[in-house]
CSV table of C-alpha atoms in Angstrom, one decimal:
chain,number,residue,atom,x,y,z
A,1,MET,CA,141.8,32.2,-14.2
A,2,VAL,CA,142.1,32.4,-18.0
A,3,GLU,CA,138.9,33.8,-18.3
A,4,THR,CA,139.9,36.8,-15.8
A,5,VAL,CA,143.1,37.6,-18.1
A,6,ARG,CA,141.1,37.5,-21.0
A,7,THR,CA,138.8,40.3,-19.7
A,8,THR,CA,141.5,42.1,-18.4
A,9,LEU,CA,143.2,42.1,-21.6
A,10,LEU,CA,140.0,43.1,-23.4
A,11,ILE,CA,139.3,46.1,-21.0
A,12,THR,CA,142.8,47.3,-21.3
A,13,LEU,CA,143.0,47.0,-25.2
A,14,SER,CA,139.6,49.1,-25.2
A,15,ILE,CA,141.1,51.7,-23.3
A,16,LEU,CA,144.2,52.2,-25.3
A,17,VAL,CA,141.9,52.0,-28.6
A,18,LEU,CA,140.0,55.1,-26.8
A,19,ILE,CA,143.3,56.8,-25.8
A,20,LEU,CA,144.7,56.6,-29.3
A,21,LEU,CA,141.5,57.9,-30.9
A,22,TYR,CA,141.4,60.9,-28.6
A,23,ARG,CA,145.3,61.6,-29.3
A,24,ARG,CA,144.4,61.3,-33.2
A,25,PHE,CA,141.3,63.5,-32.8
A,26,ARG,CA,143.2,66.2,-30.8
A,27,GLN,CA,146.1,66.1,-33.4
A,28,TYR,CA,143.6,66.6,-36.3
A,29,LEU,CA,142.2,69.4,-34.6
A,30,ARG,CA,145.3,71.3,-33.9
A,31,LEU,CA,146.3,70.6,-37.6
A,32,HIS,CA,143.3,71.8,-39.3
A,33,HIS,CA,141.0,73.9,-37.2
A,34,LEU,CA,143.4,76.0,-35.0
A,35,PRO,CA,144.7,79.3,-36.5
A,36,VAL,CA,148.2,79.7,-37.3
A,37,PRO,CA,149.9,82.6,-35.3
A,38,GLN,CA,150.3,85.8,-36.9
A,39,HIS,CA,154.0,87.0,-37.5
A,40,VAL,CA,155.7,90.6,-38.1
A,41,GLU,CA,155.1,91.9,-41.6
A,42,LEU,CA,158.3,93.7,-43.2
A,43,ARG,CA,156.2,96.1,-45.4
A,44,ALA,CA,159.2,98.3,-46.8
A,45,VAL,CA,162.7,99.2,-46.7
A,46,GLU,CA,164.0,102.7,-47.7
A,47,VAL,CA,167.5,104.2,-47.7
A,48,MET,CA,167.6,107.9,-46.8
A,49,TYR,CA,170.6,109.6,-47.5
A,50,HIS,CA,170.9,112.9,-45.9
A,51,PRO,CA,171.7,111.7,-42.9
A,52,LEU,CA,172.4,108.1,-44.3
A,53,GLN,CA,169.8,105.8,-42.5
A,54,LEU,CA,167.4,103.0,-43.1
A,55,ARG,CA,163.6,103.3,-42.7
A,56,VAL,CA,162.0,100.0,-42.1
A,57,HIS,CA,158.2,99.7,-42.2
A,58,LEU,CA,156.7,97.1,-40.0
A,59,HIS,CA,153.3,95.8,-38.9
A,60,LEU,CA,153.0,94.0,-35.6
A,61,PRO,CA,149.9,91.8,-34.9
A,62,ARG,CA,150.9,91.7,-31.2
A,63,PRO,CA,153.6,93.4,-28.7
A,64,GLU,CA,156.8,92.3,-29.7
A,65,GLU,CA,160.5,92.7,-29.1
A,66,VAL,CA,162.3,93.6,-32.5
A,67,ALA,CA,165.9,93.1,-33.1
A,68,PRO,CA,167.1,94.7,-36.3
A,69,ALA,CA,170.6,93.8,-37.7
A,70,MET,CA,172.5,94.7,-40.9
A,71,LEU,CA,173.9,91.7,-42.9
A,72,SER,CA,176.4,91.5,-45.9
A,73,THR,CA,175.7,89.8,-49.0
A,74,ALA,CA,176.7,86.6,-47.7
A,75,HIS,CA,174.6,86.9,-44.8
A,76,ALA,CA,177.4,87.7,-42.1
A,77,HIS,CA,176.5,90.3,-39.5
A,78,LEU,CA,177.6,93.6,-39.9
A,79,HIS,CA,176.0,95.5,-37.5
A,80,ALA,CA,173.2,95.3,-35.0
A,81,TRP,CA,170.9,98.1,-33.5
A,82,PRO,CA,169.6,98.0,-29.9
A,83,THR,CA,166.5,95.7,-29.4
A,84,VAL,CA,163.2,97.7,-29.5
A,85,ARG,CA,160.0,96.7,-27.7
A,86,LEU,CA,157.0,97.8,-29.9
A,87,GLU,CA,153.6,97.7,-29.5
A,88,ARG,CA,150.7,96.3,-31.9
A,89,GLY,CA,150.2,98.1,-35.2
A,90,GLU,CA,152.2,100.2,-37.9
A,91,HIS,CA,155.8,101.1,-37.0
A,92,VAL,CA,158.5,102.9,-38.8
A,93,LEU,CA,161.9,102.2,-37.5
A,94,GLU,CA,164.7,104.8,-38.6
A,95,LEU,CA,168.0,102.9,-38.1
A,96,PRO,CA,171.2,105.1,-38.7
A,97,LEU,CA,174.0,103.6,-41.0
A,98,ASP,CA,177.7,104.3,-41.0
A,99,GLU,CA,179.0,106.9,-43.5
A,100,GLY,CA,181.0,105.4,-46.4
A,101,LEU,CA,178.6,102.4,-47.1
A,102,ASP,CA,178.2,101.5,-50.8
A,103,GLY,CA,176.6,98.4,-52.4
A,104,ALA,CA,174.2,95.7,-51.6
A,105,TYR,CA,173.1,94.4,-48.1
A,106,TYR,CA,170.4,92.8,-46.0
A,107,VAL,CA,168.4,94.2,-43.3
A,108,GLU,CA,167.3,91.5,-40.6
A,109,VAL,CA,164.5,91.9,-38.2
A,110,GLY,CA,164.3,89.3,-35.9
A,111,THR,CA,161.5,88.4,-33.0
A,112,SER,CA,161.3,85.6,-30.8
A,113,THR,CA,159.4,83.4,-33.5
A,114,GLN,CA,160.9,84.5,-36.7
A,115,ARG,CA,163.7,86.3,-38.6
A,116,THR,CA,162.9,88.1,-42.1
A,117,GLU,CA,165.6,89.7,-44.2
A,118,ARG,CA,165.3,92.0,-47.1
A,119,ARG,CA,167.8,93.2,-49.5
A,120,PHE,CA,168.7,97.0,-49.8
A,121,ILE,CA,171.3,99.0,-51.9
A,122,ILE,CA,173.2,102.0,-50.8
A,123,ARG,CA,174.6,104.3,-54.0
A,124,GLN,CA,176.9,106.8,-52.7
A,125,ALA,CA,178.7,107.8,-55.7
């Protein structure tokens, strides 16, 4: 009886050690050998004055839905443009701005996996 319990515990312990080693190895591979997913790159932000609009240059590594928004210097949402579905590659978004804006603002480009903000300045005077 004791011999049977001892054998069962040894086998169970061996199986648990193998499972733990497998999980550690799998975790190591994930952390050190899998590529990091690429994200949308916000390359440039330009203010066009006649008519007043914002040009945003983007590079997308894969097809993605992009949701641009305008934020105040306190990062409060001021305006959101419609979500745009863009294919892989270089893109330029021309986003209309309201007349009468002046000062510093942020443009936010959001996707399903990230959110990027850049500062821009409008000088009307």
